[in-house]
Short mmCIF file of N, CA and C in Angstrom, two decimals:
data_model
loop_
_atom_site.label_atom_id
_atom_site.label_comp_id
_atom_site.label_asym_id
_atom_site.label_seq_id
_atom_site.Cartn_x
_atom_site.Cartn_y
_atom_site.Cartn_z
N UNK L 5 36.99 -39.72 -63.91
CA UNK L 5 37.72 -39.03 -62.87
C UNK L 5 36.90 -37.88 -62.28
N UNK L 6 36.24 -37.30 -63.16
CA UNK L 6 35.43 -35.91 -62.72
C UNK L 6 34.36 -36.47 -61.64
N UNK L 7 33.76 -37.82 -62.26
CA UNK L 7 33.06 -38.08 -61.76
C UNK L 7 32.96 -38.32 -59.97
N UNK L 8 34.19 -38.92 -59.88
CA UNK L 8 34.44 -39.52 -58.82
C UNK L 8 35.17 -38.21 -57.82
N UNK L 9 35.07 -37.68 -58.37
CA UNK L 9 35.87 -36.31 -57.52
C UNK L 9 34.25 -35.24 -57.20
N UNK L 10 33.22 -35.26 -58.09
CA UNK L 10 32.02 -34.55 -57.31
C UNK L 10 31.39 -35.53 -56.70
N UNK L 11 31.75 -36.92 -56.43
CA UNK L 11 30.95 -38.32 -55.71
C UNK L 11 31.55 -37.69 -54.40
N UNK L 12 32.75 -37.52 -54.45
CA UNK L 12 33.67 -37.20 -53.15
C UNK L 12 33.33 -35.98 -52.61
N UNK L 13 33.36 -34.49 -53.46
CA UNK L 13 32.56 -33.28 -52.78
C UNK L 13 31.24 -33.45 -52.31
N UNK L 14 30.15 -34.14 -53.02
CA UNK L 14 29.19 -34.17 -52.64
C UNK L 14 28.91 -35.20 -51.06
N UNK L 15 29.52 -36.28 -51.23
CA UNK L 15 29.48 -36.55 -50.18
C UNK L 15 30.48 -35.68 -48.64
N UNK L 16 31.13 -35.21 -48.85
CA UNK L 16 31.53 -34.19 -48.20
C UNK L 16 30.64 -33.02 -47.33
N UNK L 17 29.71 -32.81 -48.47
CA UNK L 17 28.70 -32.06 -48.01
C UNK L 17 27.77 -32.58 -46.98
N UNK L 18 27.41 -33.43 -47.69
CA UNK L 18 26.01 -34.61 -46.97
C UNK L 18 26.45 -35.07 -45.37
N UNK L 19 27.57 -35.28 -45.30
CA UNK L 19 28.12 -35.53 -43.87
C UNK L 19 28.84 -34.27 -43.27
N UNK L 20 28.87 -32.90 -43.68
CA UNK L 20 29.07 -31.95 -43.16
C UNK L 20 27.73 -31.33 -42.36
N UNK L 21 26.98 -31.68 -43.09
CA UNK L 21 25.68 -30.90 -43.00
C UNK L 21 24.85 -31.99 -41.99
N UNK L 22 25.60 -33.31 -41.70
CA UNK L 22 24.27 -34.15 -41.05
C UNK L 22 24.97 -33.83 -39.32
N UNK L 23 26.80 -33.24 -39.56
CA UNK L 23 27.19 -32.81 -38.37
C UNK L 23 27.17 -31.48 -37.44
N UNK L 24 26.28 -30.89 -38.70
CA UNK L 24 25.90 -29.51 -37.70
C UNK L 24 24.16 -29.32 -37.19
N UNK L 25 23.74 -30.66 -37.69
CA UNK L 25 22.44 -30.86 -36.61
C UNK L 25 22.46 -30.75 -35.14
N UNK L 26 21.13 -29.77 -34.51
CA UNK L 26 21.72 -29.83 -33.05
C UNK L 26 21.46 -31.24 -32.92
N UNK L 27 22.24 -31.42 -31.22
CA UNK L 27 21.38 -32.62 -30.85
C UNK L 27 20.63 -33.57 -30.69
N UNK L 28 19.24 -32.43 -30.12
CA UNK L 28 17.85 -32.21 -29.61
C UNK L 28 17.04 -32.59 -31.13
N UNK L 29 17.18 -32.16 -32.39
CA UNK L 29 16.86 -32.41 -33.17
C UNK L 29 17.44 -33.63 -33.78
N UNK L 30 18.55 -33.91 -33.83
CA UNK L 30 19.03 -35.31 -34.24
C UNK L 30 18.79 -36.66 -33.53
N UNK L 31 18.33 -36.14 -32.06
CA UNK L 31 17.73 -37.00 -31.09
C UNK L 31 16.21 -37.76 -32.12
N UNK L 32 15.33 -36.80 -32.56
CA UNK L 32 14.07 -37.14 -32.98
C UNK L 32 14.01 -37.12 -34.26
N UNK L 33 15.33 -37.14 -35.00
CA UNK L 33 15.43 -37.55 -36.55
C UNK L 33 14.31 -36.18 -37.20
N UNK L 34 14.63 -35.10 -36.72
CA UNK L 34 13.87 -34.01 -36.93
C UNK L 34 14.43 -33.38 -37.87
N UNK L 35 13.67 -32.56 -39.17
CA UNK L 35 14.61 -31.67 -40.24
C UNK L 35 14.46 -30.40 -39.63
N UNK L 36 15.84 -29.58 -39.66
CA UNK L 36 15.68 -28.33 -39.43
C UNK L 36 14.62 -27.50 -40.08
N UNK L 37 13.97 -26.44 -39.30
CA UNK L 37 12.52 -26.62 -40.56
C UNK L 37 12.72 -24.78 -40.20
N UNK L 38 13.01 -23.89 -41.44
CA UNK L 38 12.80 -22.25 -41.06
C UNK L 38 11.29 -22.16 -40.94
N UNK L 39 10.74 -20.67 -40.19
CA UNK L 39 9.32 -20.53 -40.06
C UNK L 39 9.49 -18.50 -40.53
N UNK L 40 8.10 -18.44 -40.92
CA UNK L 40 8.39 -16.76 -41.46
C UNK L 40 7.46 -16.41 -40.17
N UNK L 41 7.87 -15.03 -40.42
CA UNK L 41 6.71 -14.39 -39.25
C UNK L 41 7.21 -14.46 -37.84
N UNK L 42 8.65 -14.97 -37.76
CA UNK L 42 8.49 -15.14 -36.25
C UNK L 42 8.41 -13.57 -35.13
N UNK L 43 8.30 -13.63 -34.10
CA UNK L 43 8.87 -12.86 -33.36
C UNK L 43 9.31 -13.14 -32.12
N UNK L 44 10.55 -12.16 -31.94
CA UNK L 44 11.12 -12.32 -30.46
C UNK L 44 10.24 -12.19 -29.36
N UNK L 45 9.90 -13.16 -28.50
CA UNK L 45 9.40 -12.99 -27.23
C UNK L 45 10.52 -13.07 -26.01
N UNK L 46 10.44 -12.03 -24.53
CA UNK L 46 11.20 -12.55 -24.06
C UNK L 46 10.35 -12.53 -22.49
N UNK L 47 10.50 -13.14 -21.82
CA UNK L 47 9.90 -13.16 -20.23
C UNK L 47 10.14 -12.62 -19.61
N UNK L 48 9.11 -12.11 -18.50
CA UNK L 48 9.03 -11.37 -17.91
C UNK L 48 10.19 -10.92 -16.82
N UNK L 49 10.81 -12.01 -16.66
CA UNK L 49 12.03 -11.87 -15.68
C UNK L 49 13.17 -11.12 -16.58
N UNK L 50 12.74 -11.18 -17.80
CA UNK L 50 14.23 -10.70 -18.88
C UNK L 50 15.27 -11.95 -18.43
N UNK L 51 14.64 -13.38 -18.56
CA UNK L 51 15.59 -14.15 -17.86
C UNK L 51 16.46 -14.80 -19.60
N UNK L 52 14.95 -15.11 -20.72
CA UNK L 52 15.57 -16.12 -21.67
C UNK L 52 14.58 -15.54 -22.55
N UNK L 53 14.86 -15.62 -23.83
CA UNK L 53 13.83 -14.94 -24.85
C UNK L 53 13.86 -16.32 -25.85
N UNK L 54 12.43 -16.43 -26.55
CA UNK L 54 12.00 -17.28 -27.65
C UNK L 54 11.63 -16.52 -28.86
N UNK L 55 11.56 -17.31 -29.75
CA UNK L 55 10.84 -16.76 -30.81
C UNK L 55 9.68 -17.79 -31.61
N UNK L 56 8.43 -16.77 -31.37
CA UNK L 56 7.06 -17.93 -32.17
C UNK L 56 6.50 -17.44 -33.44
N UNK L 57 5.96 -17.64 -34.03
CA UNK L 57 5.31 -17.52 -35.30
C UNK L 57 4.48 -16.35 -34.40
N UNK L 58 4.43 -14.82 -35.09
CA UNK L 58 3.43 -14.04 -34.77
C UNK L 58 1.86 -13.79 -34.96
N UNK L 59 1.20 -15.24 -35.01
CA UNK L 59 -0.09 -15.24 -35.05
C UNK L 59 -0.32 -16.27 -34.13
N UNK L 60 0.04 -16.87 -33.23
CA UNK L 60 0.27 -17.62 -32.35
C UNK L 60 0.16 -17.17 -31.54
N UNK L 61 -1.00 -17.37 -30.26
CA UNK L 61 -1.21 -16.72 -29.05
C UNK L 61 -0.36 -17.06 -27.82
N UNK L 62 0.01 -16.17 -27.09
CA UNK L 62 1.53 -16.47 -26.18
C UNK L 62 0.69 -15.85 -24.83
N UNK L 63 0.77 -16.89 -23.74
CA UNK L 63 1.08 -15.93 -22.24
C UNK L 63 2.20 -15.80 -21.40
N UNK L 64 2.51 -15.02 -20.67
CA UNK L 64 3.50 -14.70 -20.24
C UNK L 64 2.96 -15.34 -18.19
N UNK L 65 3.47 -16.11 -17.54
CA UNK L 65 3.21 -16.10 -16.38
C UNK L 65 4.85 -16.02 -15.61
N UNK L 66 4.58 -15.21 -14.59
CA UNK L 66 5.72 -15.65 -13.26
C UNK L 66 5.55 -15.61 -12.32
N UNK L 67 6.24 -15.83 -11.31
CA UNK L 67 6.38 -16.06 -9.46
C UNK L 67 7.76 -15.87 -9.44
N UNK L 68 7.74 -16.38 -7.74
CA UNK L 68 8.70 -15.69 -7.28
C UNK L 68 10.09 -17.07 -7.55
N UNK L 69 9.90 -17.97 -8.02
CA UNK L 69 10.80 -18.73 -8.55
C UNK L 69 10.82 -19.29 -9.95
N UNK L 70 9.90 -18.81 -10.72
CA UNK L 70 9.77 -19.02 -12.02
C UNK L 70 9.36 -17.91 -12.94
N UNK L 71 9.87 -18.40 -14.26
CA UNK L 71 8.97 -17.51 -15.01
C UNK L 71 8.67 -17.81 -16.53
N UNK L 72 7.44 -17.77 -16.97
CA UNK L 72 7.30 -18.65 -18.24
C UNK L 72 6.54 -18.22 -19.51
N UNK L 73 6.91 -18.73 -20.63
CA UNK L 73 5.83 -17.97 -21.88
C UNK L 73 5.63 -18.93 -22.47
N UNK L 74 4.16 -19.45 -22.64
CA UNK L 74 3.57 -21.19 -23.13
C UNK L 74 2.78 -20.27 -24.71
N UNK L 75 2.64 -20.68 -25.64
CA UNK L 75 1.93 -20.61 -27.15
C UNK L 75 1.78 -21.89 -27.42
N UNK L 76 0.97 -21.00 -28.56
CA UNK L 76 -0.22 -22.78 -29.21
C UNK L 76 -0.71 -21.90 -30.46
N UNK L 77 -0.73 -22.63 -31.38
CA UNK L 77 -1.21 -21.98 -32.73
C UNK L 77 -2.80 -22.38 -32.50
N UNK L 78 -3.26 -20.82 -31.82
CA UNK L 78 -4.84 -21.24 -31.72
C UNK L 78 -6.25 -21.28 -33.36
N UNK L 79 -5.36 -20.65 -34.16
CA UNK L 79 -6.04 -20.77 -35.27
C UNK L 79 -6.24 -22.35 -35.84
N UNK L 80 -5.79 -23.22 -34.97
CA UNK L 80 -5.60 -24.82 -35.62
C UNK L 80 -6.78 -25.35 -34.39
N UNK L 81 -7.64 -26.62 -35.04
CA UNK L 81 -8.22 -27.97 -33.93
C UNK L 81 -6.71 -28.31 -32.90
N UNK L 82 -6.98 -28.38 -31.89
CA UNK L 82 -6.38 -28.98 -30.63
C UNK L 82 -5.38 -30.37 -31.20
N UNK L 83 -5.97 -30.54 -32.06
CA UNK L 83 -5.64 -31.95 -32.73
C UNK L 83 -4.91 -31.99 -33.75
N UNK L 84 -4.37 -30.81 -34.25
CA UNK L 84 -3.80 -30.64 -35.31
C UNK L 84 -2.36 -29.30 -34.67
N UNK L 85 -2.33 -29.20 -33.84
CA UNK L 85 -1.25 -28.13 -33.24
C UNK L 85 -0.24 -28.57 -32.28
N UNK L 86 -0.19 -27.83 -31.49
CA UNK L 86 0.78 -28.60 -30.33
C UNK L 86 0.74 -27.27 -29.45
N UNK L 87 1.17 -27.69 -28.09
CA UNK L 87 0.89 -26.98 -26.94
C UNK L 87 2.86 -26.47 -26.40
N UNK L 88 2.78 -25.19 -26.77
CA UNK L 88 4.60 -25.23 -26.21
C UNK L 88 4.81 -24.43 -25.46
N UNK L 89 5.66 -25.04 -24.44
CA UNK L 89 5.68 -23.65 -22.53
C UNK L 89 7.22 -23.62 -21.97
N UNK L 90 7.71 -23.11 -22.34
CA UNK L 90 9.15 -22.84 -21.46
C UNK L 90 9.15 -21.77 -20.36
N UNK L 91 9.83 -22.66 -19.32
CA UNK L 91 9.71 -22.10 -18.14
C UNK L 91 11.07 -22.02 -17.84
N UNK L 92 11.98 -20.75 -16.88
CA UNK L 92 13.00 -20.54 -16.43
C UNK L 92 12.54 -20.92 -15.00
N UNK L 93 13.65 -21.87 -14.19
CA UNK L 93 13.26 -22.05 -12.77
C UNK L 93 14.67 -21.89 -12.26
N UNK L 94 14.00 -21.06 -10.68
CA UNK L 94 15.16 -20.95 -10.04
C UNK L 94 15.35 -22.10 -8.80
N UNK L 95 16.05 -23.34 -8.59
CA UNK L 95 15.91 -23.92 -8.27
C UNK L 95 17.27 -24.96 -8.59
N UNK L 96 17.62 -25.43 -7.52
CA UNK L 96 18.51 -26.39 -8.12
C UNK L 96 18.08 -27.86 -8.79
N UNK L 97 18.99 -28.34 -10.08
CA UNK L 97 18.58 -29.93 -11.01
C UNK L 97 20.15 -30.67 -10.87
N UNK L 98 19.32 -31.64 -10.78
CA UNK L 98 20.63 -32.99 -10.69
C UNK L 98 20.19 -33.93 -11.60
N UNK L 99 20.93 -34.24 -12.50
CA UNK L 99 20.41 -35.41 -13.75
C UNK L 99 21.06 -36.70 -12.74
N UNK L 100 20.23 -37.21 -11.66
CA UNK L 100 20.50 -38.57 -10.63
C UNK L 100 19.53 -39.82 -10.78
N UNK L 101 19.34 -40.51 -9.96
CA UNK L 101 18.75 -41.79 -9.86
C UNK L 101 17.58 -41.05 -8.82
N UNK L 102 17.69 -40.04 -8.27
CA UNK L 102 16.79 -39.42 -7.54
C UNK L 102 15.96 -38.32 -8.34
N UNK L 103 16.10 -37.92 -9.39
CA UNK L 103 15.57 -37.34 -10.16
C UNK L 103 15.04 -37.91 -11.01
N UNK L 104 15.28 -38.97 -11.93
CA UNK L 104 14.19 -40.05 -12.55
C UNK L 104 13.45 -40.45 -12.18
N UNK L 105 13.78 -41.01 -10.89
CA UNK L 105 12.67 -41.78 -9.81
C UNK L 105 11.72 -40.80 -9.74
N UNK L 106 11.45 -39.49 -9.18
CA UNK L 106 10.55 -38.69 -9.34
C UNK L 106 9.74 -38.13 -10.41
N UNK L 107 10.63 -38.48 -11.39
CA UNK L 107 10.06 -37.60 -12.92
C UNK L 107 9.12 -39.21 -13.46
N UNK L 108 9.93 -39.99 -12.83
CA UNK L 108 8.63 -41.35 -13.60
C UNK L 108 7.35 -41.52 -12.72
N UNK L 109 7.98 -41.30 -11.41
CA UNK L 109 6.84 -41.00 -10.38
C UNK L 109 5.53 -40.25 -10.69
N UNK L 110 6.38 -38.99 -11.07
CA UNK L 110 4.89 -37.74 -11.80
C UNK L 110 4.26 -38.30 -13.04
N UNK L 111 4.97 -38.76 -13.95
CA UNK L 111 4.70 -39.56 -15.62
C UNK L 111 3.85 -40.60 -14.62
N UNK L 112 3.66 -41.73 -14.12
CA UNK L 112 2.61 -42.80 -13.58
C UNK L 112 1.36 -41.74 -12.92
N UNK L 113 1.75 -40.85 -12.28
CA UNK L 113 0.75 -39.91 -11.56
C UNK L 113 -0.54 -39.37 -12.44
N UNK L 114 -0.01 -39.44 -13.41
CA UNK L 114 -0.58 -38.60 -15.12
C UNK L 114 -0.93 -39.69 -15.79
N UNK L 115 -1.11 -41.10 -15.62
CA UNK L 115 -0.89 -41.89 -16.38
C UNK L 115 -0.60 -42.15 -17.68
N UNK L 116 0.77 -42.10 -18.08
CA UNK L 116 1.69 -41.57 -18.71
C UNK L 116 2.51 -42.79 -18.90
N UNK L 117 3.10 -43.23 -20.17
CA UNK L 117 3.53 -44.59 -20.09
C UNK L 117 4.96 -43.36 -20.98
N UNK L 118 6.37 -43.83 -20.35
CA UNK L 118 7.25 -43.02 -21.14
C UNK L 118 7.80 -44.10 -21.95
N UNK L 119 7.90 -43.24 -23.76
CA UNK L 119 8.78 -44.29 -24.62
C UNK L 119 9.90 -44.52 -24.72
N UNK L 120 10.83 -43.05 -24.52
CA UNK L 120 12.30 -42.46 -24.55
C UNK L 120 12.23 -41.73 -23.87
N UNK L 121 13.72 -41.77 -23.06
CA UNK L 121 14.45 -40.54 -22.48
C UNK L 121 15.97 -41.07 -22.63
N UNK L 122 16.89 -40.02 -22.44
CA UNK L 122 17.86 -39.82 -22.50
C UNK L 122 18.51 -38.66 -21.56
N UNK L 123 20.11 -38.18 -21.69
CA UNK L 123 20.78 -37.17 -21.49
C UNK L 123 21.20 -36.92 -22.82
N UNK L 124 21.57 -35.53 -23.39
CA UNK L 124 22.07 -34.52 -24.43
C UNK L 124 22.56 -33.42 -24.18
N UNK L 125 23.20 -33.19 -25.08
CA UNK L 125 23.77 -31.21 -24.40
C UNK L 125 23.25 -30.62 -25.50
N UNK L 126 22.50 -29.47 -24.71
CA UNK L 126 21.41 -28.78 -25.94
C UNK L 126 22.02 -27.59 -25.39
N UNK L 127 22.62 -26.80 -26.36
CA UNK L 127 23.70 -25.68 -26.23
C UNK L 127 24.57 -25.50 -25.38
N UNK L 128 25.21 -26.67 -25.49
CA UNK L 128 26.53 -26.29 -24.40
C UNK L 128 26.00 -26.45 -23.11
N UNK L 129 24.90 -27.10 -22.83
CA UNK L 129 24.22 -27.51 -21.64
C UNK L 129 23.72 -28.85 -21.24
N UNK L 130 24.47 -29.19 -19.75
CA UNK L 130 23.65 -30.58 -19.69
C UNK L 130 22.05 -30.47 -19.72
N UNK L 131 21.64 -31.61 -20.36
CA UNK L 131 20.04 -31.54 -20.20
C UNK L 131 19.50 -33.00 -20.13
N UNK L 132 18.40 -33.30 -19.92
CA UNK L 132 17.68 -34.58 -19.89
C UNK L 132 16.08 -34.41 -20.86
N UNK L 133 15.84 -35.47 -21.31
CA UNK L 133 14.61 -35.47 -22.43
C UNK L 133 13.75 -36.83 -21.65
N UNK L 134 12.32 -36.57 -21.73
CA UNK L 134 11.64 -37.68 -21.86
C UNK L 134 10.42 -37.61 -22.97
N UNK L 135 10.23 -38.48 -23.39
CA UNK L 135 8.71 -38.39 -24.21
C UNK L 135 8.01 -39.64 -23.09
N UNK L 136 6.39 -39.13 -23.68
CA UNK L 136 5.60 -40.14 -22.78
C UNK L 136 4.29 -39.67 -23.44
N UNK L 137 3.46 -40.95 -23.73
CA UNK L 137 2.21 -41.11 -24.10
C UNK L 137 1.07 -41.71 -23.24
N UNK L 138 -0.09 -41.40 -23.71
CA UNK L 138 -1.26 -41.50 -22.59
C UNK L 138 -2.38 -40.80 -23.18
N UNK L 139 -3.44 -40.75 -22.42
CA UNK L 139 -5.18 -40.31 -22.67
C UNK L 139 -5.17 -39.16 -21.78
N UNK L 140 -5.43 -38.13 -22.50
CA UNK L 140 -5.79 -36.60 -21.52
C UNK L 140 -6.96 -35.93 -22.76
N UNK L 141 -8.14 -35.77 -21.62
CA UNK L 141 -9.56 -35.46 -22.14
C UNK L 141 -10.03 -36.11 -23.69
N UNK L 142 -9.88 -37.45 -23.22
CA UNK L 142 -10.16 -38.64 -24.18
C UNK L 142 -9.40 -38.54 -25.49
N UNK L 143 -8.82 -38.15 -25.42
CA UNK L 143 -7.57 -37.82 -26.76
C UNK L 143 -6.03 -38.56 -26.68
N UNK L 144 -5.64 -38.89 -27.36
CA UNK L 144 -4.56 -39.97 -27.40
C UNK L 144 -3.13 -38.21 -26.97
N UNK L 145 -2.28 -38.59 -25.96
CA UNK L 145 -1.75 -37.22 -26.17
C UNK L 145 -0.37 -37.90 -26.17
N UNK L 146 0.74 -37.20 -26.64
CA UNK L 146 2.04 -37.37 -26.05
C UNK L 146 2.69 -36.09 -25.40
N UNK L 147 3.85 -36.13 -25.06
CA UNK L 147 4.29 -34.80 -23.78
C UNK L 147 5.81 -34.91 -24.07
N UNK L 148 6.72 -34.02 -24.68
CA UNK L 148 8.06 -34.08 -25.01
C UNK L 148 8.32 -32.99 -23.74
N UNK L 149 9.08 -33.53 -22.93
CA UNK L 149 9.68 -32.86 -21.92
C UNK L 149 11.23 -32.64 -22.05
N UNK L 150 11.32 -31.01 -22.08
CA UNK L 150 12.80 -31.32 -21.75
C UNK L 150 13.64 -30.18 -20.28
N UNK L 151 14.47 -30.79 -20.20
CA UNK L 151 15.15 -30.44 -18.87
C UNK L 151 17.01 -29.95 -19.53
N UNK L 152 16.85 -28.70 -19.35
CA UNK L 152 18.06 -27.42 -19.71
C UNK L 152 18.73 -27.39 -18.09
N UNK L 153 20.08 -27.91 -17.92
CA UNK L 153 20.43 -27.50 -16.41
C UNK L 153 21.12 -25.86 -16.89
N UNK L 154 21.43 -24.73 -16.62
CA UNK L 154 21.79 -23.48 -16.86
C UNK L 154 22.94 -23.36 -15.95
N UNK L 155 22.98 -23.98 -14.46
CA UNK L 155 24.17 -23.33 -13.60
C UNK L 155 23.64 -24.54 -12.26
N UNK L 156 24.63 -23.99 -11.28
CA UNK L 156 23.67 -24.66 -10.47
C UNK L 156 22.70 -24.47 -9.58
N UNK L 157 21.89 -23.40 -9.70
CA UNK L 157 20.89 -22.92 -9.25
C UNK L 157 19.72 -22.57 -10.25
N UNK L 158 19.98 -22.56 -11.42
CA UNK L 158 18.75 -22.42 -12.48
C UNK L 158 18.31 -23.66 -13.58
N UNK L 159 17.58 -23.19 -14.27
CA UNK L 159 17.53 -24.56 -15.18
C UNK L 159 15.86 -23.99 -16.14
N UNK L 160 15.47 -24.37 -17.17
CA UNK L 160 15.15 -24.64 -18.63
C UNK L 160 13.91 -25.80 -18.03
N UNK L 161 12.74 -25.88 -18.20
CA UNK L 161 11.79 -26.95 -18.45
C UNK L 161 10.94 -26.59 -19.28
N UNK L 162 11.40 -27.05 -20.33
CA UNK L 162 10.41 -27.21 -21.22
C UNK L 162 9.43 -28.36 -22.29
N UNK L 163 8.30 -28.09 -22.33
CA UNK L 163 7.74 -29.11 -22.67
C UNK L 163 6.46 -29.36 -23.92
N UNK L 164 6.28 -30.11 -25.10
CA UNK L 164 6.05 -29.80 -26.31
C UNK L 164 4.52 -31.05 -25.89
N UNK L 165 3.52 -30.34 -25.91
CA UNK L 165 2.28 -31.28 -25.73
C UNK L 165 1.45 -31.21 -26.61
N UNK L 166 1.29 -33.05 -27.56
CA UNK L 166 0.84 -33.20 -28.79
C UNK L 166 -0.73 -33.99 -28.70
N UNK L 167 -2.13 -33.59 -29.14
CA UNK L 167 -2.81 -34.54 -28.88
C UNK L 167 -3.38 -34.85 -30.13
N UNK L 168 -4.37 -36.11 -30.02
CA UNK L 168 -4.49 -36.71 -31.23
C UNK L 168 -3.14 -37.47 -31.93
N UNK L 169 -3.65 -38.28 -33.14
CA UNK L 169 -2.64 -39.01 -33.42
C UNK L 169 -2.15 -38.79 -34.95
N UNK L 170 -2.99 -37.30 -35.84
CA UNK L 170 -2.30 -37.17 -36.57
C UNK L 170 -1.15 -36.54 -36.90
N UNK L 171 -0.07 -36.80 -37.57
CA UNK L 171 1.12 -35.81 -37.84
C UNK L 171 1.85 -35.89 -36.40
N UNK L 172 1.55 -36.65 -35.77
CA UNK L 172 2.64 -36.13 -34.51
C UNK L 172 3.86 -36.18 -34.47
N UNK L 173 4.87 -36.97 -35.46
CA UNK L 173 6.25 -36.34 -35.55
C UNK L 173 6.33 -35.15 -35.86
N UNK L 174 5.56 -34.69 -36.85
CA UNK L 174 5.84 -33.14 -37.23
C UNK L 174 5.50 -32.18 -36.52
N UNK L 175 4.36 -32.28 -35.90
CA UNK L 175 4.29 -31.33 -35.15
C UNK L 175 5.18 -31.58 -33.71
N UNK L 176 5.64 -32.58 -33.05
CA UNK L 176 6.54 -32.50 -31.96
C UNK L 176 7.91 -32.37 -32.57
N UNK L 177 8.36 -32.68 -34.16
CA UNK L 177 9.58 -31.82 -34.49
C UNK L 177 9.17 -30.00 -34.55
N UNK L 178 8.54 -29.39 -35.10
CA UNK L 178 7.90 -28.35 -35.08
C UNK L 178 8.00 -27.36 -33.91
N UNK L 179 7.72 -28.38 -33.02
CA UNK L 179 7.99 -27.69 -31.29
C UNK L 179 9.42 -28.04 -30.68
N UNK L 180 10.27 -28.33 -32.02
CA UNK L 180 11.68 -28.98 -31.47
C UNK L 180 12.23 -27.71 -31.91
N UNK L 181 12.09 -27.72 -33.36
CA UNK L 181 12.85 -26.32 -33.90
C UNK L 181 12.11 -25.04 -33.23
N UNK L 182 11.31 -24.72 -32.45
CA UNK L 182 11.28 -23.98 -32.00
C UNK L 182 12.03 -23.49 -30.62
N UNK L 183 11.95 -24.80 -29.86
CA UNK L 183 12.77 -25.17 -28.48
C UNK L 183 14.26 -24.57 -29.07
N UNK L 184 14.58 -24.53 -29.83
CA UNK L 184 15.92 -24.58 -30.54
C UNK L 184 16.26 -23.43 -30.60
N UNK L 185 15.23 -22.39 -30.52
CA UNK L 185 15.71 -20.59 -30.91
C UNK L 185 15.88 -20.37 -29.56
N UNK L 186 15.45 -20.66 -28.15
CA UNK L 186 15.42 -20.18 -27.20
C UNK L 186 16.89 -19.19 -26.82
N UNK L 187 17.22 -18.59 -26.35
CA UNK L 187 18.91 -17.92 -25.94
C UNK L 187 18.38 -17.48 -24.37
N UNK L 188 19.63 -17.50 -23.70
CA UNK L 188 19.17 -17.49 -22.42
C UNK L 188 20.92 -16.72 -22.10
#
């Protein structure tokens, strides 16, 4: 009887815990992964703040309709890291048949073959995801794009760029749980 009554808590747990995965991460079968060291970054617009591992080199760029902070763990080979840039745009997004068409348009432009995309709500927000693989400076790369709509005049692009072919789930989960701290 005991037995069958911690079979029952425990599984209780196991499916409590597989339902408070975000999304975005359950999308890519990603483990929530903590990191030490982080720190708050926030952009220059004071539009949306991140948080990166504080040995991780960060720039800050904006204009007059954007504004963005891209890091890369430069202490790692190119081949062993990942490239991560969130940008706030002011601009209106429509998740349409006119907006794919263009986003596969740019992916062929890049020659860029996409594996997955979808729609998800990544905090209470419509959004759209693509991944896409291809050769950039003779290196096997992939490109996790994602698309945050915010209102209807703003919106979230962000995008997790992996090259080489080792570890690349981990490191494009890696750049998932990070996508994940963003607050806006």
């Amino acid at each position: 009887m005991k037995m069958i009554k911690y079979s029952i808590i425990l599984l209780v747990v196991l499916l409590s815990s597989c339902a408070t995965k975000p999304a975005f991460i359950s999308e890519f079968n990603c483990v929530v992964e903590s990191f030490s060291n982080l720190e708050k970054i926030e952009d220059v617009k004071k539009l949306f703040t991140v948080q990166y591992p504080d040995t991780w080199k960060t720039n800050l760029y904006y204009d007059k309709n954007q504004s963005s902070i891209f890091t890369a763990d430069t202490t790692k080979q190119l081949k062993e890291t990942m490239l991560l840039d969130i940008t706030h745009i002011s601009n209106q997004l429509k998740f349409d048949a006119n907006f794919t068409k263009k986003f596969n348009s740019n992916l062929l432009k890049q020659q860029l073959e996409e594996n997955s995309s979808g729609t998800l709500t990544f905090k209470d927000k419509e959004a759209y995801y693509s991944l896409a693989t291809g050769i950039k400076r003779t290196f096997k790369y992939q490109i996790l794009t994602l698309f945050i709509k915010l209102d209807e005049k703003n919106y979230i692009n962000s995008t997790i760029e992996v090259f080489g072919d080792s570890l690349v789930n981990q490191r494009i989960c890696k750049g998932i749980n990070l996508v994940e701290k963003i607050t806006y």
